[in-house]
C-alpha positions as a printed NumPy array, in Angstrom:
array([[ 34.034,  23.307,  19.973],
       [ 37.1  ,  21.31 ,  18.928],
       [ 35.9  ,  18.382,  17.331],
       [ 37.141,  14.64 ,  19.47 ],
       [ 37.206,  11.428,  17.342],
       [ 35.404,   8.545,  18.691],
       [ 37.437,   5.326,  17.625],
       [ 35.155,   2.084,  17.884],
       [ 36.189,  -1.446,  19.276],
       [ 35.469,  -4.95 ,  19.497],
       [ 37.239,  -7.077,  21.886],
       [ 36.703, -10.568,  22.805],
       [ 32.524, -10.357,  22.465],
       [ 32.655,  -6.551,  24.363],
       [ 32.183,  -3.473,  22.116],
       [ 33.354,  -0.234,  23.438],
       [ 33.784,   3.569,  22.101],
       [ 37.054,   5.773,  23.326],
       [ 36.937,   9.53 ,  22.418],
       [ 39.733,  11.686,  23.03 ],
       [ 43.034,  10.462,  24.93 ],
       [ 46.608,   9.147,  23.314],
       [ 46.564,   7.409,  20.473],
       [ 46.435,   3.176,  20.768],
       [ 48.806,   1.817,  17.359],
       [ 48.431,  -1.43 ,  18.95 ],
       [ 44.583,  -1.312,  19.355],
       [ 43.983,  -1.465,  15.453],
       [ 43.678,  -4.96 ,  14.961],
       [ 40.389,  -4.726,  17.334],
       [ 38.907,  -1.936,  15.582],
       [ 35.455,  -2.053,  13.75 ],
       [ 33.965,   1.025,  11.877],
       [ 31.144,   1.861,  13.791],
       [ 28.594,   0.693,  16.697],
       [ 25.16 ,   1.625,  17.721],
       [ 25.402,   1.054,  21.138],
       [ 28.617,  -0.362,  23.073],
       [ 28.811,  -2.039,  26.167],
       [ 30.568,   1.004,  27.218],
       [ 32.384,   4.453,  26.072],
       [ 35.773,   6.027,  27.445],
       [ 36.059,   9.385,  27.128],
       [ 39.239,  11.221,  27.65 ],
       [ 38.425,  14.88 ,  29.162],
       [ 40.332,  17.962,  28.368],
       [ 40.357,  21.331,  30.266],
       [ 39.524,  24.735,  29.249],
       [ 41.283,  27.261,  30.625],
       [ 39.172,  30.447,  32.126],
       [ 41.736,  32.48 ,  33.807],
       [ 43.433,  33.107,  37.026],
       [ 45.108,  29.422,  37.13 ],
       [ 41.807,  27.914,  36.629],
       [ 41.092,  25.123,  34.342],
       [ 37.583,  24.216,  33.824],
       [ 36.993,  20.241,  32.89 ],
       [ 33.332,  19.779,  31.777],
       [ 31.737,  16.214,  32.593],
       [ 28.898,  14.763,  31.308],
       [ 25.927,  12.082,  32.518],
       [ 25.891,  10.807,  35.915],
       [ 28.943,   9.517,  37.298],
       [ 28.341,   7.853,  40.692],
       [ 32.259,   6.815,  41.366],
       [ 35.845,   8.032,  41.532],
       [ 38.923,   5.766,  40.724],
       [ 42.176,   7.663,  41.777],
       [ 45.662,   6.119,  40.811],
       [ 48.32 ,   8.239,  42.386],
       [ 47.313,  11.955,  40.633],
       [ 45.188,   9.959,  38.014],
       [ 41.457,   9.981,  38.337],
       [ 38.237,   8.517,  36.57 ],
       [ 34.623,   8.907,  36.983],
       [ 32.158,   6.039,  36.073],
       [ 28.371,   5.748,  36.441],
       [ 26.77 ,   2.979,  38.583],
       [ 26.79 ,   0.171,  35.547],
       [ 30.266,   0.965,  33.946],
       [ 28.632,   2.124,  31.065],
       [ 30.201,   4.988,  30.625],
       [ 33.837,   6.623,  32.116],
       [ 35.615,   9.841,  32.296],
       [ 39.043,  10.044,  32.771],
       [ 40.568,  13.784,  33.875],
       [ 43.763,  14.992,  32.066],
       [ 46.348,  12.659,  32.788],
       [ 49.521,  13.181,  34.087],
       [ 51.016,  10.063,  32.882],
       [ 49.526,   9.114,  29.527],
       [ 50.596,   5.586,  29.994],
       [ 47.913,   5.307,  33.004],
       [ 45.301,   5.073,  30.212],
       [ 45.609,   1.678,  29.846],
       [ 45.091,   0.681,  33.559],
       [ 41.581,   2.545,  33.458],
       [ 40.567,   1.08 ,  30.218],
       [ 41.657,  -2.253,  31.417],
       [ 39.56 ,  -1.568,  34.522],
       [ 36.642,  -0.596,  32.79 ],
       [ 36.812,  -3.883,  30.259],
       [ 37.525,  -6.379,  33.437],
       [ 34.353,  -4.896,  34.956],
       [ 32.556,  -6.359,  32.053],
       [ 34.339,  -9.182,  31.599],
       [ 33.679, -10.772,  34.623],
       [ 30.121, -10.844,  33.769],
       [ 30.653, -12.807,  30.701],
       [ 32.967, -15.129,  32.315],
       [ 35.987, -13.878,  31.719],
       [ 39.164, -14.108,  33.473],
       [ 42.333, -11.896,  33.075],
       [ 45.44 , -13.697,  33.487],
       [ 48.729, -12.885,  33.645],
       [ 50.102, -15.213,  30.501],
       [ 51.3  , -15.673,  27.139],
       [ 48.712, -17.209,  24.926],
       [ 50.136, -19.72 ,  21.887],
       [ 48.413, -21.733,  19.548],
       [ 49.61 , -24.838,  18.426],
       [ 48.153, -27.183,  15.6  ],
       [ 44.955, -25.967,  16.851],
       [ 45.128, -26.046,  20.692],
       [ 45.69 , -23.134,  23.271],
       [ 47.992, -23.241,  25.995],
       [ 48.752, -20.452,  28.681],
       [ 52.417, -19.705,  29.974],
       [ 51.975, -18.69 ,  33.663],
       [ 53.852, -16.81 ,  36.174],
       [ 55.041, -13.337,  37.579],
       [ 57.045, -10.825,  35.777],
       [ 60.058, -12.029,  34.41 ],
       [ 59.605, -15.964,  34.825],
       [ 60.186, -16.347,  31.129],
       [ 56.688, -16.461,  29.798],
       [ 57.042, -14.501,  26.48 ],
       [ 60.281, -16.49 ,  26.025],
       [ 58.897, -19.454,  26.524],
       [ 56.401, -18.64 ,  23.598],
       [ 59.297, -17.135,  21.595],
       [ 60.765, -20.582,  21.891],
       [ 57.288, -22.48 ,  20.669],
       [ 57.081, -19.92 ,  17.487],
       [ 60.618, -20.685,  17.088],
       [ 61.156, -24.637,  17.785],
       [ 57.603, -25.489,  16.478],
       [ 55.951, -22.591,  14.232],
       [ 53.249, -21.657,  17.022],
       [ 51.059, -18.631,  17.297],
       [ 51.923, -16.34 ,  19.475],
       [ 48.339, -14.723,  20.282],
       [ 49.299, -12.73 ,  23.256],
       [ 53.05 , -12.257,  25.418],
       [ 51.669, -11.005,  29.01 ],
       [ 47.828, -10.034,  29.352],
       [ 45.554, -13.174,  27.875],
       [ 41.906, -13.408,  28.456],
       [ 40.048, -17.004,  28.844],
       [ 36.163, -17.526,  28.36 ],
       [ 34.266, -19.725,  29.664],
       [ 31.514, -20.704,  26.635],
       [ 29.185, -23.707,  26.182],
       [ 31.664, -25.957,  23.977],
       [ 34.435, -25.366,  26.231],
       [ 37.518, -22.219,  27.15 ],
       [ 38.528, -20.469,  25.159],
       [ 42.128, -18.302,  25.112],
       [ 42.282, -14.681,  23.482],
       [ 44.653, -12.133,  22.636],
       [ 43.583,  -8.758,  23.25 ],
       [ 45.   ,  -5.15 ,  22.948],
       [ 47.027,  -5.372,  26.104],
       [ 50.491,  -7.03 ,  26.287],
       [ 52.661,  -5.752,  28.59 ],
       [ 56.07 ,  -5.444,  27.618],
       [ 55.835,  -7.817,  24.972],
       [ 54.776,  -6.579,  21.317],
       [ 52.337,  -9.748,  20.756],
       [ 48.416,  -9.268,  21.049],
       [ 46.481, -10.198,  18.228],
       [ 43.22 , -10.562,  17.379],
       [ 42.389, -14.138,  17.689],
       [ 41.135, -17.222,  19.766],
       [ 42.192, -20.538,  20.182],
       [ 40.198, -23.454,  21.996],
       [ 42.119, -23.715,  25.714],
       [ 43.455, -27.451,  26.023],
       [ 46.316, -26.697,  28.684],
       [ 47.212, -23.928,  31.595],
       [ 51.468, -24.244,  32.311],
       [ 53.07 , -22.854,  35.346],
       [ 56.801, -21.809,  34.729],
       [ 59.636, -21.962,  36.903],
       [ 63.081, -21.323,  35.775],
       [ 65.322, -24.665,  37.041],
       [ 68.467, -25.995,  35.682],
       [ 66.875, -29.168,  34.155],
       [ 63.576, -29.504,  32.376],
       [ 61.166, -31.444,  34.287],
       [ 57.364, -31.114,  34.025],
       [ 53.997, -32.47 ,  36.397],
       [ 50.516, -32.411,  36.048],
       [ 49.623, -30.35 ,  39.25 ],
       [ 46.049, -31.312,  41.898],
       [ 44.257, -30.073,  44.364],
       [ 45.386, -26.736,  46.557],
       [ 48.301, -26.588,  44.359],
       [ 46.746, -26.091,  41.088],
       [ 44.677, -23.443,  43.004],
       [ 47.545, -21.776,  43.883],
       [ 49.647, -21.581,  41.11 ],
       [ 46.568, -20.325,  38.841],
       [ 44.781, -18.306,  41.184],
       [ 47.924, -16.096,  42.074],
       [ 48.213, -15.547,  38.26 ],
       [ 44.174, -13.873,  38.13 ],
       [ 43.437, -10.255,  38.043],
       [ 40.107, -10.415,  40.358],
       [ 38.558,  -6.756,  39.532],
       [ 37.073,  -6.209,  43.597],
       [ 36.13 ,  -2.592,  42.336],
       [ 33.564,  -4.083,  40.472],
       [ 30.06 ,  -5.303,  42.362],
       [ 30.427,  -9.193,  42.396],
       [ 33.666,  -8.984,  40.397],
       [ 35.33 , -11.26 ,  42.589],
       [ 32.69 , -13.375,  43.202],
       [ 31.917, -13.909,  39.962],
       [ 35.702, -14.531,  38.532],
       [ 36.204, -17.149,  40.792],
       [ 32.869, -18.959,  39.755],
       [ 34.769, -18.773,  36.145],
       [ 38.308, -19.991,  37.68 ],
       [ 36.944, -22.83 ,  39.471],
       [ 35.221, -24.171,  36.205],
       [ 38.75 , -23.812,  34.287],
       [ 40.493, -25.343,  36.767],
       [ 38.01 , -28.441,  36.751],
       [ 38.298, -28.611,  33.106],
       [ 41.386, -27.463,  32.064],
       [ 44.892, -29.544,  32.968],
       [ 47.377, -27.452,  34.844],
       [ 51.531, -28.198,  34.818],
       [ 54.37 , -26.898,  36.497],
       [ 57.265, -26.562,  33.936],
       [ 61.136, -26.25 ,  35.348],
       [ 62.774, -25.357,  32.614],
       [ 65.923, -23.854,  31.34 ],
       [ 63.705, -22.112,  28.029],
       [ 65.428, -24.482,  25.154],
       [ 63.712, -27.061,  22.759],
       [ 64.019, -29.696,  25.176],
       [ 61.321, -27.914,  27.24 ],
       [ 59.642, -27.677,  24.028],
       [ 59.698, -31.292,  23.553],
       [ 59.042, -32.469,  26.824],
       [ 55.876, -30.813,  27.42 ],
       [ 54.679, -31.155,  23.761],
       [ 55.331, -35.012,  24.334],
       [ 52.237, -34.572,  27.296],
       [ 50.255, -32.587,  25.319],
       [ 50.291, -35.469,  22.76 ],
       [ 49.948, -38.448,  24.944],
       [ 46.688, -36.611,  26.205],
       [ 45.496, -36.391,  22.958],
       [ 45.208, -32.36 ,  24.021],
       [ 46.906, -31.386,  20.682]])
């Protein structure tokens, strides 16, 4: 019987084990030596050839649901503590399934998965939000280049509600950007980006704030009460953390404009 290596990870405050599947070089910063009882386990299954063009794919446990992305299939049990991924036609789909399982647990722990870049500057966390191609990673890099800010994640950040306020986290998921640090920072501001010929900044309120931020949140509608739980966390986030709209040219002037506002509000 082929030995399958089990690798353990600790991401935010959720633990998991992964066996089989393609290697995950960007996950090494989140790897831990071992875990007795991880919150969930994921197994990448391998087929056994039994002749006449047939392949046997042995299953374990009691999976109760099947999810399909195109040709790819994942089986999970009812509480999302165990997942089995059938042999993949597209190896890159592994990250999609892993995110799906993780988000089912994150929603129950007052975490939000947000399409954003995360930076740390003077001990404060700032999220840059917006659709793909709007310049989230570029804006984070401007803060790194002009203000020596640290980039914790370039595309897929998470925020977590705690008794002391919200934290922003880097995770192994980072889209097309190379930034995915295993660090957290107290969250102080959300910044919705728009491309423009001039730099302008204003704070959002009311429905506009809800619309601009909610569109960047990934809602785990596959998990029981996942959407409702995330909406509750989002409501708290929007009440506690200011949201700005930054129309910008992605230059140092845009950095200085936002920096001055954060200093004026004593957020940094």
